[in-house]
PDB file of C-alpha atoms and ligand atoms in Angstrom:
ATOM      1  CA  MET A   1      -6.423  59.984 -22.418  1.00 49.00           C
ATOM      2  CA  SER A   2      -5.521  63.069 -24.023  1.00 49.00           C
ATOM      3  CA  ARG A   3      -1.932  63.493 -25.230  1.00 49.00           C
ATOM      4  CA  PRO A   4       0.372  66.310 -24.656  1.00 50.00           C
ATOM      5  CA  ARG A   5      -0.420  68.814 -27.335  1.00 51.00           C
ATOM      6  CA  ASP A   6       3.380  69.180 -28.377  1.00 55.00           C
ATOM      7  CA  PHE A   7       3.492  65.553 -29.170  1.00 62.00           C
ATOM      8  CA  ARG A   8       1.339  65.690 -32.140  1.00 79.00           C
ATOM      9  CA  LEU A   9       2.306  65.409 -35.707  1.00 91.00           C
ATOM     10  CA  ASN A  10       0.958  66.974 -38.727  1.00 93.00           C
ATOM     11  CA  ASP A  11       2.644  65.055 -41.390  1.00 95.00           C
ATOM     12  CA  GLY A  12       5.422  62.658 -40.372  1.00 96.00           C
ATOM     13  CA  THR A  13       6.300  59.084 -38.928  1.00 96.00           C
ATOM     14  CA  VAL A  14       5.921  57.888 -35.217  1.00 96.00           C
ATOM     15  CA  ILE A  15       8.125  55.134 -34.399  1.00 97.00           C
ATOM     16  CA  ASP A  16       6.756  53.289 -31.601  1.00 96.00           C
ATOM     17  CA  HIS A  17       7.508  50.341 -29.248  1.00 96.00           C
ATOM     18  CA  LEU A  18      11.029  50.702 -29.466  1.00 96.00           C
ATOM     19  CA  PRO A  19      12.833  48.776 -26.649  1.00 94.00           C
ATOM     20  CA  VAL A  20      13.805  50.968 -23.706  1.00 95.00           C
ATOM     21  CA  GLY A  21      17.221  52.593 -24.585  1.00 94.00           C
ATOM     22  CA  THR A  22      17.128  52.154 -28.245  1.00 94.00           C
ATOM     23  CA  ALA A  23      15.746  55.687 -29.279  1.00 96.00           C
ATOM     24  CA  ALA A  24      19.066  57.351 -29.698  1.00 94.00           C
ATOM     25  CA  ARG A  25      20.060  54.419 -31.692  1.00 92.00           C
ATOM     26  CA  ALA A  26      17.216  54.993 -33.839  1.00 94.00           C
ATOM     27  CA  LEU A  27      18.195  58.279 -34.504  1.00 95.00           C
ATOM     28  CA  GLU A  28      21.722  57.597 -35.368  1.00 91.00           C
ATOM     29  CA  LEU A  29      20.520  54.699 -37.754  1.00 89.00           C
ATOM     30  CA  LEU A  30      18.187  57.343 -39.399  1.00 92.00           C
ATOM     31  CA  GLY A  31      20.697  60.063 -39.730  1.00 92.00           C
ATOM     32  CA  LEU A  32      18.335  62.066 -37.582  1.00 93.00           C
ATOM     33  CA  PRO A  33      18.000  65.100 -37.055  1.00 90.00           C
ATOM     34  CA  ARG A  34      17.372  66.109 -40.776  1.00 89.00           C
ATOM     35  CA  GLU A  35      15.170  68.917 -41.108  1.00 88.00           C
ATOM     36  CA  GLY A  36      11.932  68.572 -39.024  1.00 90.00           C
ATOM     37  CA  PRO A  37      11.410  68.705 -35.294  1.00 94.00           C
ATOM     38  CA  ILE A  38      11.607  65.563 -33.305  1.00 95.00           C
ATOM     39  CA  THR A  39      10.075  64.436 -30.081  1.00 95.00           C
ATOM     40  CA  VAL A  40      11.760  61.465 -28.088  1.00 96.00           C
ATOM     41  CA  GLY A  41      10.261  59.592 -25.395  1.00 96.00           C
ATOM     42  CA  ILE A  42      12.425  57.450 -23.166  1.00 97.00           C
ATOM     43  CA  ASN A  43      11.063  55.106 -20.704  1.00 97.00           C
ATOM     44  CA  VAL A  44       7.436  55.920 -21.532  1.00 96.00           C
ATOM     45  CA  PRO A  45       4.829  53.356 -19.816  1.00 96.00           C
ATOM     46  CA  SER A  46       3.198  51.280 -22.417  1.00 93.00           C
ATOM     47  CA  PRO A  47       0.040  49.005 -21.871  1.00 92.00           C
ATOM     48  CA  SER A  48       1.262  46.447 -24.384  1.00 87.00           C
ATOM     49  CA  VAL A  49       5.131  46.454 -23.756  1.00 87.00           C
ATOM     50  CA  GLY A  50       5.570  47.720 -20.114  1.00 93.00           C
ATOM     51  CA  ARG A  51       8.166  50.380 -21.128  1.00 96.00           C
ATOM     52  CA  LYS A  52       9.316  51.659 -24.495  1.00 97.00           C
ATOM     53  CA  ASP A  53      10.822  54.615 -26.499  1.00 97.00           C
ATOM     54  CA  ILE A  54       8.934  56.480 -28.777  1.00 96.00           C
ATOM     55  CA  VAL A  55      10.246  58.719 -31.584  1.00 96.00           C
ATOM     56  CA  ARG A  56       8.128  61.182 -33.711  1.00 96.00           C
ATOM     57  CA  VAL A  57       9.427  63.103 -36.467  1.00 96.00           C
ATOM     58  CA  GLU A  58       7.557  65.948 -38.397  1.00 95.00           C
ATOM     59  CA  GLY A  59       8.205  65.750 -42.282  1.00 95.00           C
ATOM     60  CA  LEU A  60       9.931  62.511 -42.395  1.00 94.00           C
ATOM     61  CA  PHE A  61       8.856  59.410 -44.509  1.00 95.00           C
ATOM     62  CA  LEU A  62      10.796  56.389 -44.511  1.00 94.00           C
ATOM     63  CA  GLU A  63      12.063  54.299 -47.405  1.00 92.00           C
ATOM     64  CA  LYS A  64      12.200  50.522 -47.239  1.00 88.00           C
ATOM     65  CA  PRO A  65      15.890  50.328 -46.414  1.00 85.00           C
ATOM     66  CA  GLU A  66      15.527  52.618 -43.685  1.00 90.00           C
ATOM     67  CA  LEU A  67      12.619  50.390 -42.197  1.00 92.00           C
ATOM     68  CA  ASP A  68      14.773  47.332 -42.433  1.00 88.00           C
ATOM     69  CA  ARG A  69      17.539  48.887 -40.252  1.00 88.00           C
ATOM     70  CA  LEU A  70      15.119  50.086 -37.853  1.00 92.00           C
ATOM     71  CA  ALA A  71      13.472  46.573 -37.638  1.00 93.00           C
ATOM     72  CA  LEU A  72      16.647  45.348 -36.033  1.00 91.00           C
ATOM     73  CA  LEU A  73      16.297  47.412 -32.977  1.00 92.00           C
ATOM     74  CA  GLY A  74      13.594  45.528 -31.581  1.00 92.00           C
ATOM     75  CA  GLN A  75      10.897  42.749 -32.171  1.00 90.00           C
ATOM     76  CA  GLN A  76       7.520  44.806 -32.037  1.00 90.00           C
ATOM     77  CA  ILE A  77       8.519  48.388 -33.267  1.00 96.00           C
ATOM     78  CA  THR A  78       5.521  50.082 -34.919  1.00 96.00           C
ATOM     79  CA  VAL A  79       5.819  52.686 -37.795  1.00 97.00           C
ATOM     80  CA  SER A  80       2.808  54.998 -38.191  1.00 97.00           C
ATOM     81  CA  ILE A  81       2.363  57.426 -41.099  1.00 96.00           C
ATOM     82  CA  VAL A  82       0.695  60.612 -40.245  1.00 96.00           C
ATOM     83  CA  ARG A  83      -1.173  62.819 -42.698  1.00 96.00           C
ATOM     84  CA  ASP A  84      -2.981  65.769 -41.787  1.00 95.00           C
ATOM     85  CA  GLY A  85      -2.820  64.939 -37.952  1.00 93.00           C
ATOM     86  CA  SER A  86      -4.478  61.552 -38.257  1.00 94.00           C
ATOM     87  CA  VAL A  87      -2.509  58.125 -38.953  1.00 95.00           C
ATOM     88  CA  SER A  88      -2.973  57.014 -42.469  1.00 94.00           C
ATOM     89  CA  ASP A  89      -0.819  53.623 -42.314  1.00 95.00           C
ATOM     90  CA  LYS A  90       0.618  51.575 -39.328  1.00 96.00           C
ATOM     91  CA  THR A  91       2.974  48.786 -39.928  1.00 95.00           C
ATOM     92  CA  VAL A  92       4.636  46.581 -37.252  1.00 96.00           C
ATOM     93  CA  LEU A  93       8.256  45.991 -38.340  1.00 95.00           C
ATOM     94  CA  ASP A  94       9.477  42.706 -39.420  1.00 90.00           C
ATOM     95  CA  VAL A  95      13.004  41.536 -39.788  1.00 89.00           C
ATOM     96  CA  PRO A  96      13.612  39.524 -43.135  1.00 87.00           C
ATOM     97  CA  GLU A  97      15.349  36.170 -42.915  1.00 92.00           C
ATOM     98  CA  ARG A  98      17.789  37.260 -45.245  1.00 92.00           C
ATOM     99  CA  LEU A  99      19.449  40.662 -45.222  1.00 89.00           C
ATOM    100  CA  MET A 100      21.208  42.300 -48.196  1.00 89.00           C
ATOM    101  CA  GLY A 101      23.788  45.277 -48.061  1.00 86.00           C
ATOM    102  CA  ILE A 102      22.574  46.321 -44.491  1.00 84.00           C
ATOM    103  CA  LEU A 103      25.266  44.991 -42.099  1.00 87.00           C
ATOM    104  CA  THR A 104      28.747  45.098 -42.489  1.00 88.00           C
ATOM    105  CA  CYS A 105      30.683  41.863 -41.502  1.00 92.00           C
ATOM    106  CA  SER A 106      32.740  42.149 -38.574  1.00 89.00           C
ATOM    107  CA  ASN A 107      35.555  39.507 -39.878  1.00 93.00           C
ATOM    108  CA  PRO A 108      38.284  41.921 -41.275  1.00 92.00           C
ATOM    109  CA  THR A 109      39.206  39.005 -43.865  1.00 95.00           C
ATOM    110  CA  CYS A 110      35.913  38.565 -45.063  1.00 95.00           C
ATOM    111  CA  ILE A 111      35.498  38.668 -48.991  1.00 96.00           C
ATOM    112  CA  THR A 112      32.703  41.375 -48.760  1.00 95.00           C
ATOM    113  CA  HIS A 113      35.387  43.930 -47.554  1.00 93.00           C
ATOM    114  CA  THR A 114      37.854  43.596 -50.550  1.00 95.00           C
ATOM    115  CA  GLU A 115      35.304  42.462 -53.506  1.00 95.00           C
ATOM    116  CA  GLU A 116      32.482  44.651 -54.688  1.00 93.00           C
ATOM    117  CA  VAL A 117      29.641  42.398 -53.208  1.00 93.00           C
ATOM    118  CA  ASP A 118      26.454  42.980 -51.332  1.00 91.00           C
ATOM    119  CA  THR A 119      26.796  41.575 -47.973  1.00 93.00           C
ATOM    120  CA  VAL A 120      24.322  38.728 -47.164  1.00 95.00           C
ATOM    121  CA  PHE A 121      23.353  37.881 -43.601  1.00 94.00           C
ATOM    122  CA  PHE A 122      20.913  34.996 -42.655  1.00 95.00           C
ATOM    123  CA  LYS A 123      18.960  35.799 -39.379  1.00 93.00           C
ATOM    124  CA  GLN A 124      19.698  33.416 -36.388  1.00 93.00           C
ATOM    125  CA  ASP A 125      17.336  32.467 -33.756  1.00 90.00           C
ATOM    126  CA  GLY A 126      16.568  34.441 -30.657  1.00 88.00           C
ATOM    127  CA  PHE A 127      16.545  38.199 -29.647  1.00 85.00           C
ATOM    128  CA  PRO A 128      18.662  40.227 -29.664  1.00 85.00           C
ATOM    129  CA  TYR A 129      18.828  39.627 -33.343  1.00 89.00           C
ATOM    130  CA  ARG A 130      22.282  37.933 -34.621  1.00 91.00           C
ATOM    131  CA  PHE A 131      23.055  37.605 -38.162  1.00 93.00           C
ATOM    132  CA  LYS A 132      25.412  34.932 -39.781  1.00 95.00           C
ATOM    133  CA  CYS A 133      27.640  36.201 -42.941  1.00 96.00           C
ATOM    134  CA  ALA A 134      26.888  33.932 -45.959  1.00 97.00           C
ATOM    135  CA  TYR A 135      30.468  34.565 -47.126  1.00 97.00           C
ATOM    136  CA  CYS A 136      32.485  33.707 -44.265  1.00 96.00           C
ATOM    137  CA  GLU A 137      29.821  32.574 -41.503  1.00 96.00           C
ATOM    138  CA  ARG A 138      30.866  35.124 -38.881  1.00 94.00           C
ATOM    139  CA  VAL A 139      27.978  35.805 -36.708  1.00 93.00           C
ATOM    140  CA  THR A 140      27.371  39.344 -36.193  1.00 86.00           C
ATOM    141  CA  SER A 141      25.149  42.028 -34.485  1.00 81.00           C
ATOM    142  CA  LEU A 142      23.433  45.273 -34.645  1.00 75.00           C
ATOM    143  CA  ASP A 143      26.479  47.069 -33.766  1.00 70.00           C
ATOM    144  CA  ASP A 144      27.484  46.328 -37.392  1.00 68.00           C
ATOM    145  CA  VAL A 145      24.734  48.063 -38.872  1.00 68.00           C
ATOM    146  CA  GLN A 146      25.737  50.285 -41.918  1.00 61.00           C
ATOM    147  CA  GLU A 147      24.679  53.910 -41.210  1.00 53.00           C
TER     148      GLU A 147
HETATM  149 ZN1   ZN B 201      31.865  37.863 -43.683  1.00 67.91          ZN
END
């Protein structure tokens, strides 16, 4: 099956298998658009996951903290790096058991709001992901991701 011509990247990143409805959130988390053109597919049929969102960004290469934020959106998100029109690297994102400096604690009296400390959260079981603050034990969700 051939892909529409306008969906091809020359050099950039494809963020695939996003859960349906999370493409906009992914763009927001990554502070996109920046420079290059972006194609967004929403509710795209997928043989492996049924339906998915997909984002293709020309000229974008993500850093580790950005990948860690993205990983929070879904369980099988795939990030492919495209160089010279073909995929040079493909990774399925994984959420670490311990997150540092990515989430903000939703408890207004938590020490992380008043002291100069990195937030630390532990991943809880299940999906959508939830995380427990190491300082005050408040359980927090994706809405509290720092942007
Ligand atoms: Zn806290």
